[in-house]
């Protein structure tokens, strides 16, 4: 039996997937480059993933798998996992457009249906790590990663949550407490989800408790004049001053590396 937030989020994505895919089509379905986050900052500038050729990769909360398709184009063996059948069906259209096939599986990211140590890389771009409980996901990802494997994920920042409250545009005042950040219910008629965030200290303790070392926290800053299909131009001045989204880059301790203390 899945939990309330997983059911709520699955229902949201089954309902909203067609509108989401249409609204963000221009940004999502550009297969000529791999970008990250709401500002679509190129992987070739950020170098989050490095050389992925020959790696076993899980896209974790892949949606229509557009990122996974681009990673497959760079030579990786990619599997996309998502809880929503409608999102995965949109992936078939994206694969057709890109001329690349990747395997997909419908599953809850809190119960990854793969054996221990199946992947070299687990990644997502505002995927399962935004919509499933990190206290369950981080141990699950640690389980399916091989020693030395990379876990990289983009999500909103605690800054953005505190400055937006429950789903509004970011503003210049604090609208939500920082201490205690965890599950956040959004009840907008067209956006009814439960999303997750932790404080910076809670993230670091969670990674270390599950055998990860933090390699980087990339705070994504758009260029002046940047446009995004995800946020309106009125939010750009804020995003030039504060990180709207960021990428955690953490590595599972290798067999010969000392465990985190
Ligand atoms: C904002 S979309 C991101 C997908 C893709 N990276 C993109 O940019 O469109 C979030 C995805 O997370 C998926 N998701 C939500 N909860 C999940 C869960 N518990 N397990 C797996 N996927 C989940 C949703 O179905 C949705 O496709």
PDB file of C-alpha atoms and ligand atoms in Angstrom, residues 6 9 13 20 28 59 61-63 66-67 81-84 87 107-110 125-128 131-132 230, ligand 1:
ATOM      1  CA  UNK A   6       2.603   8.927  -3.153  1.00  0.00           C
ATOM      2  CA  UNK A   9       1.332  12.870  -6.325  1.00  0.00           C
ATOM      3  CA  UNK A  13       0.706  13.577 -12.450  1.00  0.00           C
ATOM      4  CA  UNK A  20       2.584  19.869 -18.162  1.00  0.00           C
ATOM      5  CA  UNK A  28      11.695  19.546 -22.374  1.00  0.00           C
ATOM      6  CA  UNK A  59      16.562   8.343 -14.023  1.00  0.00           C
ATOM      7  CA  UNK A  61      11.175  10.146 -11.346  1.00  0.00           C
ATOM      8  CA  UNK A  62      11.848  10.508 -15.058  1.00  0.00           C
ATOM      9  CA  UNK A  63       8.497  11.893 -16.234  1.00  0.00           C
ATOM     10  CA  UNK A  66      13.643  13.536 -21.748  1.00  0.00           C
ATOM     11  CA  UNK A  67      16.758  13.802 -19.559  1.00  0.00           C
ATOM     12  CA  UNK A  81      11.458   5.036 -13.291  1.00  0.00           C
ATOM     13  CA  UNK A  82       8.261   6.986 -12.647  1.00  0.00           C
ATOM     14  CA  UNK A  83       5.103   6.514 -10.596  1.00  0.00           C
ATOM     15  CA  UNK A  84       2.834   7.940 -13.330  1.00  0.00           C
ATOM     16  CA  UNK A  87       4.064  10.575 -17.824  1.00  0.00           C
ATOM     17  CA  UNK A 107       7.112   2.248  -9.754  1.00  0.00           C
ATOM     18  CA  UNK A 108       7.186   4.288  -6.572  1.00  0.00           C
ATOM     19  CA  UNK A 109      10.672   5.671  -5.995  1.00  0.00           C
ATOM     20  CA  UNK A 110      10.338   4.869  -2.307  1.00  0.00           C
ATOM     21  CA  UNK A 125      15.911  16.782 -12.511  1.00  0.00           C
ATOM     22  CA  UNK A 126      13.047  17.865 -10.228  1.00  0.00           C
ATOM     23  CA  UNK A 127      12.000  14.195 -10.179  1.00  0.00           C
ATOM     24  CA  UNK A 128      11.374  11.702  -7.375  1.00  0.00           C
ATOM     25  CA  UNK A 131       7.968  14.382  -4.623  1.00  0.00           C
ATOM     26  CA  UNK A 132       8.947  11.386  -2.474  1.00  0.00           C
ATOM     27  CA  UNK A 230       8.502  26.767 -15.628  1.00  0.00           C
TER      28      UNK A 230
HETATM   29  C1  LIG B   1       8.367  17.638 -12.420  1.00  0.00           C
HETATM   30  S1  LIG B   1       8.304  15.994 -13.057  1.00  0.00           S
HETATM   31  C2  LIG B   1       9.996  15.829 -13.525  1.00  0.00           C
HETATM   32  C3  LIG B   1      10.218  14.861 -14.602  1.00  0.00           C
HETATM   33  C4  LIG B   1      11.250  15.292 -15.615  1.00  0.00           C
HETATM   34  N1  LIG B   1      12.571  15.370 -15.075  1.00  0.00           N
HETATM   35  C5  LIG B   1      10.841  16.630 -16.189  1.00  0.00           C
HETATM   36  O1  LIG B   1      11.625  17.585 -16.058  1.00  0.00           O
HETATM   37  O2  LIG B   1       9.751  16.727 -16.723  1.00  0.00           O
HETATM   38  C6  LIG B   1       8.263  15.018 -11.550  1.00  0.00           C
HETATM   39  C7  LIG B   1       8.063  13.537 -11.802  1.00  0.00           C
HETATM   40  O3  LIG B   1       8.214  12.826 -10.557  1.00  0.00           O
HETATM   41  C8  LIG B   1       7.319  11.740 -10.589  1.00  0.00           C
HETATM   42  N2  LIG B   1       7.079  11.229  -9.241  1.00  0.00           N
HETATM   43  C9  LIG B   1       6.363  11.800  -8.252  1.00  0.00           C
HETATM   44  N3  LIG B   1       6.353  11.002  -7.165  1.00  0.00           N
HETATM   45  C10 LIG B   1       7.089   9.914  -7.481  1.00  0.00           C
HETATM   46  C11 LIG B   1       7.436   8.731  -6.770  1.00  0.00           C
HETATM   47  N4  LIG B   1       7.045   8.504  -5.506  1.00  0.00           N
HETATM   48  N5  LIG B   1       8.201   7.813  -7.398  1.00  0.00           N
HETATM   49  C12 LIG B   1       8.596   8.006  -8.691  1.00  0.00           C
HETATM   50  N6  LIG B   1       8.293   9.095  -9.403  1.00  0.00           N
HETATM   51  C13 LIG B   1       7.554  10.053  -8.800  1.00  0.00           C
HETATM   52  C14 LIG B   1       6.074  12.318 -11.229  1.00  0.00           C
HETATM   53  O4  LIG B   1       5.201  11.326 -11.724  1.00  0.00           O
HETATM   54  C15 LIG B   1       6.666  13.208 -12.324  1.00  0.00           C
HETATM   55  O5  LIG B   1       6.758  12.541 -13.547  1.00  0.00           O
END
